PDB file of C-alpha atoms in Angstrom:
ATOM      1  CA  UNK A1401      53.700 -26.609   6.404  1.00  0.00           C
ATOM      2  CA  UNK A1402      51.153 -29.130   5.839  1.00  0.00           C
ATOM      3  CA  UNK A1403      49.624 -28.896   9.445  1.00  0.00           C
ATOM      4  CA  UNK A1404      49.524 -25.408   8.627  1.00  0.00           C
ATOM      5  CA  UNK A1405      47.414 -25.713   5.505  1.00  0.00           C
ATOM      6  CA  UNK A1406      45.189 -28.017   7.287  1.00  0.00           C
ATOM      7  CA  UNK A1407      44.849 -25.050   9.879  1.00  0.00           C
ATOM      8  CA  UNK A1408      43.887 -22.245   7.575  1.00  0.00           C
ATOM      9  CA  UNK A1409      41.541 -24.578   5.370  1.00  0.00           C
ATOM     10  CA  UNK A1410      39.597 -25.742   8.642  1.00  0.00           C
ATOM     11  CA  UNK A1411      39.541 -21.648   9.817  1.00  0.00           C
ATOM     12  CA  UNK A1412      38.042 -21.074   6.190  1.00  0.00           C
ATOM     13  CA  UNK A1413      35.502 -23.437   6.280  1.00  0.00           C
ATOM     14  CA  UNK A1414      34.452 -22.431   9.888  1.00  0.00           C
ATOM     15  CA  UNK A1415      34.060 -19.329   8.824  1.00  0.00           C
ATOM     16  CA  UNK A1416      31.765 -20.290   6.034  1.00  0.00           C
ATOM     17  CA  UNK A1417      29.833 -22.407   8.470  1.00  0.00           C
ATOM     18  CA  UNK A1418      29.068 -19.288  10.434  1.00  0.00           C
ATOM     19  CA  UNK A1419      28.616 -16.762   7.766  1.00  0.00           C
ATOM     20  CA  UNK A1420      25.587 -19.027   6.376  1.00  0.00           C
ATOM     21  CA  UNK A1421      24.247 -19.350  10.334  1.00  0.00           C
ATOM     22  CA  UNK A1422      24.213 -16.027  10.325  1.00  0.00           C
ATOM     23  CA  UNK A1423      22.393 -15.193   7.184  1.00  0.00           C
ATOM     24  CA  UNK A1424      19.633 -17.972   7.446  1.00  0.00           C
ATOM     25  CA  UNK A1425      19.210 -16.654  10.905  1.00  0.00           C
ATOM     26  CA  UNK A1426      18.651 -13.267   9.581  1.00  0.00           C
ATOM     27  CA  UNK A1427      16.250 -14.551   7.019  1.00  0.00           C
ATOM     28  CA  UNK A1428      14.429 -16.321   9.563  1.00  0.00           C
ATOM     29  CA  UNK A1429      13.913 -13.027  11.542  1.00  0.00           C
ATOM     30  CA  UNK A1430      12.690 -10.758   8.479  1.00  0.00           C
ATOM     31  CA  UNK A1431      10.807 -13.979   7.936  1.00  0.00           C
ATOM     32  CA  UNK A1432       7.535 -13.732   5.637  1.00  0.00           C
ATOM     33  CA  UNK A1433       8.316 -10.040   4.388  1.00  0.00           C
ATOM     34  CA  UNK A1434      10.543 -11.479   2.035  1.00  0.00           C
ATOM     35  CA  UNK A1435       9.096 -15.061   0.829  1.00  0.00           C
ATOM     36  CA  UNK A1436       5.807 -15.600   2.565  1.00  0.00           C
ATOM     37  CA  UNK A1437       2.475 -14.772   1.854  1.00  0.00           C
ATOM     38  CA  UNK A1438       0.921 -10.855   3.195  1.00  0.00           C
ATOM     39  CA  UNK A1439      -0.793 -11.566   6.213  1.00  0.00           C
ATOM     40  CA  UNK A1440       0.132 -15.486   6.991  1.00  0.00           C
ATOM     41  CA  UNK A1441      -1.353 -18.342   5.052  1.00  0.00           C
ATOM     42  CA  UNK A1442      -4.933 -18.722   5.829  1.00  0.00           C
ATOM     43  CA  UNK A1443      -6.421 -21.848   6.753  1.00  0.00           C
ATOM     44  CA  UNK A1444      -9.924 -23.259   5.267  1.00  0.00           C
ATOM     45  CA  UNK A1445     -12.201 -21.730   8.007  1.00  0.00           C
ATOM     46  CA  UNK A1446     -10.912 -18.268   7.434  1.00  0.00           C
ATOM     47  CA  UNK A1447     -11.629 -18.632   4.068  1.00  0.00           C
ATOM     48  CA  UNK A1448     -14.914 -19.743   3.861  1.00  0.00           C
ATOM     49  CA  UNK A1449     -15.542 -17.086   6.525  1.00  0.00           C
ATOM     50  CA  UNK A1450     -14.300 -14.330   4.026  1.00  0.00           C
ATOM     51  CA  UNK A1451     -16.015 -15.860   1.065  1.00  0.00           C
ATOM     52  CA  UNK A1452     -19.425 -16.159   2.579  1.00  0.00           C
ATOM     53  CA  UNK A1453     -19.090 -12.173   3.889  1.00  0.00           C
ATOM     54  CA  UNK A1454     -20.472  -9.730   1.603  1.00  0.00           C
ATOM     55  CA  UNK A1455     -18.109  -7.817  -0.693  1.00  0.00           C
ATOM     56  CA  UNK A1456     -18.290  -3.948  -0.351  1.00  0.00           C
ATOM     57  CA  UNK A1457     -20.953  -2.643  -3.658  1.00  0.00           C
ATOM     58  CA  UNK A1458     -18.194  -0.995  -5.800  1.00  0.00           C
ATOM     59  CA  UNK A1459     -19.354   2.278  -7.108  1.00  0.00           C
ATOM     60  CA  UNK A1460     -18.654   4.708  -9.689  1.00  0.00           C
ATOM     61  CA  UNK A1461     -16.984   8.164  -8.762  1.00  0.00           C
ATOM     62  CA  UNK A1462     -20.252  10.945  -8.464  1.00  0.00           C
ATOM     63  CA  UNK A1463     -20.544  14.324  -8.217  1.00  0.00           C
ATOM     64  CA  UNK A1464     -18.179  15.947 -11.107  1.00  0.00           C
ATOM     65  CA  UNK A1465     -15.659  13.380 -10.451  1.00  0.00           C
ATOM     66  CA  UNK A1466     -12.324  13.764 -12.488  1.00  0.00           C
ATOM     67  CA  UNK A1467     -12.906  11.385 -15.655  1.00  0.00           C
ATOM     68  CA  UNK A1468     -10.309   9.139 -15.296  1.00  0.00           C
ATOM     69  CA  UNK A1469     -11.097   8.373 -11.448  1.00  0.00           C
ATOM     70  CA  UNK A1470     -13.193   5.985 -10.011  1.00  0.00           C
ATOM     71  CA  UNK A1471     -14.198   4.824  -6.477  1.00  0.00           C
ATOM     72  CA  UNK A1472     -15.389   1.790  -4.186  1.00  0.00           C
ATOM     73  CA  UNK A1473     -16.245   1.851  -0.264  1.00  0.00           C
ATOM     74  CA  UNK A1474     -14.310   0.245   1.345  1.00  0.00           C
ATOM     75  CA  UNK A1475     -15.843   0.251   4.905  1.00  0.00           C
ATOM     76  CA  UNK A1476     -16.572   2.463   7.811  1.00  0.00           C
ATOM     77  CA  UNK A1477     -13.194   4.065   9.802  1.00  0.00           C
ATOM     78  CA  UNK A1478     -12.549   4.134  13.430  1.00  0.00           C
ATOM     79  CA  UNK A1479     -13.633   7.819  12.559  1.00  0.00           C
ATOM     80  CA  UNK A1480     -17.054   9.050  11.898  1.00  0.00           C
ATOM     81  CA  UNK A1481     -16.931   8.792   8.156  1.00  0.00           C
ATOM     82  CA  UNK A1482     -16.461   6.660   5.309  1.00  0.00           C
ATOM     83  CA  UNK A1483     -13.342   5.450   3.928  1.00  0.00           C
ATOM     84  CA  UNK A1484     -13.111   5.117  -0.112  1.00  0.00           C
ATOM     85  CA  UNK A1485     -10.504   3.698  -2.792  1.00  0.00           C
ATOM     86  CA  UNK A1486     -10.153   6.144  -5.736  1.00  0.00           C
ATOM     87  CA  UNK A1487      -8.574   4.963  -8.994  1.00  0.00           C
ATOM     88  CA  UNK A1488      -6.649   6.663 -11.733  1.00  0.00           C
ATOM     89  CA  UNK A1489      -4.928   5.345 -14.057  1.00  0.00           C
ATOM     90  CA  UNK A1490      -1.672   6.711 -12.394  1.00  0.00           C
ATOM     91  CA  UNK A1491      -2.323   4.906  -9.149  1.00  0.00           C
ATOM     92  CA  UNK A1492      -5.068   4.939  -6.123  1.00  0.00           C
ATOM     93  CA  UNK A1493      -5.559   6.226  -3.334  1.00  0.00           C
ATOM     94  CA  UNK A1494      -7.647   5.656   0.249  1.00  0.00           C
ATOM     95  CA  UNK A1495      -9.272   8.690   1.817  1.00  0.00           C
ATOM     96  CA  UNK A1496     -11.788   8.971   4.595  1.00  0.00           C
ATOM     97  CA  UNK A1497     -13.719  11.853   6.129  1.00  0.00           C
ATOM     98  CA  UNK A1498     -13.797  12.830   9.756  1.00  0.00           C
ATOM     99  CA  UNK A1499     -13.969  15.727  12.391  1.00  0.00           C
ATOM    100  CA  UNK A1500     -10.875  17.372  10.520  1.00  0.00           C
ATOM    101  CA  UNK A1501     -12.376  16.869   7.068  1.00  0.00           C
ATOM    102  CA  UNK A1502     -11.117  14.465   4.302  1.00  0.00           C
ATOM    103  CA  UNK A1503      -7.897  13.222   4.700  1.00  0.00           C
ATOM    104  CA  UNK A1504      -5.527  10.669   2.661  1.00  0.00           C
ATOM    105  CA  UNK A1505      -5.043   7.400   4.377  1.00  0.00           C
ATOM    106  CA  UNK A1506      -3.094   5.696   1.652  1.00  0.00           C
ATOM    107  CA  UNK A1507      -1.870   5.946  -1.554  1.00  0.00           C
ATOM    108  CA  UNK A1508      -0.183   4.072  -4.314  1.00  0.00           C
ATOM    109  CA  UNK A1509       1.604   5.183  -8.086  1.00  0.00           C
ATOM    110  CA  UNK A1510       0.332   2.304 -10.804  1.00  0.00           C
ATOM    111  CA  UNK A1511       4.163   0.658 -12.393  1.00  0.00           C
ATOM    112  CA  UNK A1512       5.198   3.349 -14.307  1.00  0.00           C
ATOM    113  CA  UNK A1513       4.134   6.280 -12.078  1.00  0.00           C
ATOM    114  CA  UNK A1514       5.623   8.132  -9.403  1.00  0.00           C
ATOM    115  CA  UNK A1515       3.866  10.703  -6.883  1.00  0.00           C
ATOM    116  CA  UNK A1516       4.794  14.178  -7.826  1.00  0.00           C
ATOM    117  CA  UNK A1517       2.755  15.979  -5.368  1.00  0.00           C
ATOM    118  CA  UNK A1518       0.556  15.004  -2.011  1.00  0.00           C
ATOM    119  CA  UNK A1519      -1.703  17.233  -0.027  1.00  0.00           C
ATOM    120  CA  UNK A1520      -2.769  14.575   2.709  1.00  0.00           C
ATOM    121  CA  UNK A1521      -4.901  16.876   4.698  1.00  0.00           C
ATOM    122  CA  UNK A1522      -7.209  16.913   6.893  1.00  0.00           C
ATOM    123  CA  UNK A1523      -8.543  19.629   4.975  1.00  0.00           C
ATOM    124  CA  UNK A1524     -11.601  20.801   3.139  1.00  0.00           C
ATOM    125  CA  UNK A1525     -10.276  18.948  -0.106  1.00  0.00           C
ATOM    126  CA  UNK A1526      -6.672  16.590  -0.397  1.00  0.00           C
ATOM    127  CA  UNK A1527      -4.933  15.878  -3.584  1.00  0.00           C
ATOM    128  CA  UNK A1528      -2.540  13.360  -4.899  1.00  0.00           C
ATOM    129  CA  UNK A1529      -0.558  13.785  -8.212  1.00  0.00           C
ATOM    130  CA  UNK A1530       0.782  10.972  -9.915  1.00  0.00           C
ATOM    131  CA  UNK A1531       3.040  11.352 -13.255  1.00  0.00           C
ATOM    132  CA  UNK A1532       4.323   9.198 -15.532  1.00  0.00           C
ATOM    133  CA  UNK A1533       5.459   8.906 -18.918  1.00  0.00           C
ATOM    134  CA  UNK A1534       1.965   8.452 -19.970  1.00  0.00           C
ATOM    135  CA  UNK A1535       1.282  11.569 -18.543  1.00  0.00           C
ATOM    136  CA  UNK A1536      -0.152  13.137 -15.230  1.00  0.00           C
ATOM    137  CA  UNK A1537      -2.953  12.014 -13.519  1.00  0.00           C
ATOM    138  CA  UNK A1538      -4.279  14.179 -10.542  1.00  0.00           C
ATOM    139  CA  UNK A1539      -6.854  13.302  -7.802  1.00  0.00           C
ATOM    140  CA  UNK A1540      -8.737  15.494  -5.802  1.00  0.00           C
ATOM    141  CA  UNK A1541     -10.917  14.208  -3.347  1.00  0.00           C
ATOM    142  CA  UNK A1542     -14.039  16.187  -1.071  1.00  0.00           C
ATOM    143  CA  UNK A1543     -16.177  15.194   2.016  1.00  0.00           C
ATOM    144  CA  UNK A1544     -19.956  15.414   1.217  1.00  0.00           C
ATOM    145  CA  UNK A1545     -21.607  14.611   4.214  1.00  0.00           C
ATOM    146  CA  UNK A1546     -19.387  12.062   5.307  1.00  0.00           C
ATOM    147  CA  UNK A1547     -18.327  10.480   2.358  1.00  0.00           C
ATOM    148  CA  UNK A1548     -15.328  11.400   0.569  1.00  0.00           C
ATOM    149  CA  UNK A1549     -16.220  11.922  -3.044  1.00  0.00           C
ATOM    150  CA  UNK A1550     -13.990  12.709  -5.923  1.00  0.00           C
ATOM    151  CA  UNK A1551     -13.970  16.235  -7.362  1.00  0.00           C
ATOM    152  CA  UNK A1552     -12.934  18.106 -10.335  1.00  0.00           C
ATOM    153  CA  UNK A1553      -9.519  20.312  -9.955  1.00  0.00           C
ATOM    154  CA  UNK A1554     -10.792  23.962  -9.392  1.00  0.00           C
TER     155      UNK A1554
END
């Protein structure tokens, strides 16, 4: 009976060791997405280049924008127009103008909010509605020229 207990204990230890190795391997496979820095660790030269390049100037929303929306120019996109970031108390969205009209590239609700409705386009106008306990914030965007601009809801 003594050798049987030792065999059971050895099997249990081996099972725990294998399970631990599988878990560590899975964590290594997933890698930076769990614990790492998004985009990896930057070296000193990359940081100096990023600090030396000019930052896009943030501009206020123009042309009949909803009062809770503000925007900043991000960069020219691979399409013909500009991308802009729009922020409301309910969340943020990135829009760009292209040949098919304006389209929402991405959107993210602020903490305590959720996305209730999205019309991502491309179309004449696009909109996203953020809903939370503090209220509802709708962001509607159109292209004026080749630039996306937040507008008041019709």
